[in-house]
Coordinates of C-alpha atoms in Angstrom, one line a residue:
M1 CA -3.8 10.5 -4.8
H2 CA -3.0 8.7 -8.0
V3 CA -4.5 5.3 -9.9
I4 CA -2.0 2.4 -9.7
E5 CA -2.6 -0.1 -12.9
L6 CA -1.5 -4.1 -11.7
T7 CA -1.2 -4.9 -15.3
P8 CA -1.6 -8.5 -16.2
G9 CA 1.9 -10.9 -15.0
G10 CA 3.1 -7.1 -13.9
P11 CA 4.8 -7.0 -10.5
N12 CA 2.6 -6.3 -7.6
G13 CA 2.3 -4.0 -5.0
R14 CA 5.6 -4.8 -2.0
F15 CA 5.0 -4.9 1.7
H16 CA 5.6 -1.9 3.3
F17 CA 3.9 0.7 5.8
H18 CA 3.8 4.3 6.4
S19 CA 4.5 5.6 9.5
R20 CA 2.5 8.9 9.2
N21 CA 0.2 8.3 6.8
E22 CA -3.2 7.2 6.5
N23 CA -4.2 5.3 3.0
I24 CA -7.1 4.5 1.2
Y25 CA -7.6 2.2 -1.5
L26 CA -10.4 2.6 -4.2
I27 CA -10.9 -0.2 -6.4
L28 CA -11.8 0.7 -10.0
E29 CA -11.3 -2.5 -11.8
G30 CA -10.3 -6.4 -11.1
T31 CA -9.8 -7.9 -8.4
I32 CA -7.3 -7.8 -5.3
E33 CA -5.7 -9.3 -2.3
L34 CA -4.9 -6.5 0.1
R35 CA -2.5 -8.0 3.0
L36 CA -2.7 -6.2 6.0
A37 CA -0.1 -7.0 8.5
D38 CA -1.1 -10.9 9.3
R39 CA -4.0 -11.1 7.6
V40 CA -5.4 -11.0 4.0
E41 CA -8.7 -9.4 2.4
S42 CA -10.3 -9.8 -0.9
L43 CA -11.4 -7.0 -2.6
S44 CA -13.8 -6.0 -6.4
A45 CA -14.2 -3.2 -7.9
G46 CA -16.7 -0.4 -6.1
D47 CA -14.6 -2.1 -2.5
S48 CA -12.8 -0.2 -0.4
A49 CA -10.2 -0.1 2.3
W50 CA -8.9 2.2 5.1
I51 CA -5.3 1.4 6.4
P52 CA -4.3 3.9 9.7
P53 CA -0.5 4.8 9.9
G54 CA 2.2 2.1 11.1
V55 CA -0.2 -1.2 9.1
P56 CA 1.9 -2.8 7.2
H57 CA 0.1 -3.7 3.8
A58 CA 0.7 -5.0 0.5
V59 CA -1.7 -5.7 -2.9
A60 CA -1.8 -8.0 -5.5
A61 CA -4.2 -8.8 -8.3
D62 CA -4.7 -11.5 -10.4
P63 CA -2.0 -12.3 -12.5
A64 CA -4.2 -13.6 -15.5
V65 CA -6.1 -10.2 -15.3
G66 CA -4.8 -7.1 -13.5
A67 CA -6.4 -5.0 -11.1
R68 CA -6.6 -0.8 -11.3
L69 CA -7.1 1.4 -7.8
L70 CA -7.2 4.6 -6.7
E71 CA -4.7 5.3 -4.2
I72 CA -4.9 8.1 -1.5
Y73 CA -2.2 9.5 1.2
W74 CA -2.9 12.0 3.9
P75 CA -1.1 13.7 4.9
A76 CA 0.9 14.3 1.9
P77 CA 3.5 13.9 0.9
S78 CA 3.7 9.8 1.8
D79 CA 6.4 8.5 3.5
F80 CA 7.1 4.4 2.4
V81 CA 8.8 1.8 4.4
E82 CA 9.5 -1.2 2.9
V83 CA 9.4 -4.3 5.3
V84 CA 12.0 -6.7 4.6
A85 CA 10.7 -10.4 4.4
G86 CA 11.0 -11.7 8.2
D87 CA 10.9 -8.5 9.9
E88 CA 6.9 -8.2 9.7
G89 CA 6.5 -5.6 13.0
H90 CA 10.2 -4.1 13.3
A91 CA 11.0 -0.7 11.4
V92 CA 13.7 -0.9 8.5
S93 CA 15.6 2.0 6.7
P94 CA 12.9 4.0 4.5
H95 CA 12.6 3.0 0.7
P96 CA 15.1 4.6 -1.2
S97 CA 12.3 6.5 -3.3
A98 CA 10.9 8.0 -0.2
P99 CA 10.8 11.6 0.3
R100 CA 13.2 12.6 3.6
S101 CA 11.9 14.0 6.7
D102 CA 14.8 15.3 8.6
P103 CA 13.7 16.0 11.7

């Protein structure tokens, strides 16, 4: 569990998925656009979203305002697989910062 700060004019979250982890976002301040696979939802302070394993997702905040959200993963630790543009729906190599999970 951690707080994500999307600062005004700063970077937004990369499009990615977690092969084994559920993900929950609780919006604390501001408004975000949550991309879930092929659709986009607008969420404001007080809203929440549950993302099941395997669903590609990304967050973006208003670049003039920013946003704060609480992100919860289950089970921990998280696995993070970045989705390369044009390759949605296809598994790609885990992000270099992702923990290794050798079988």
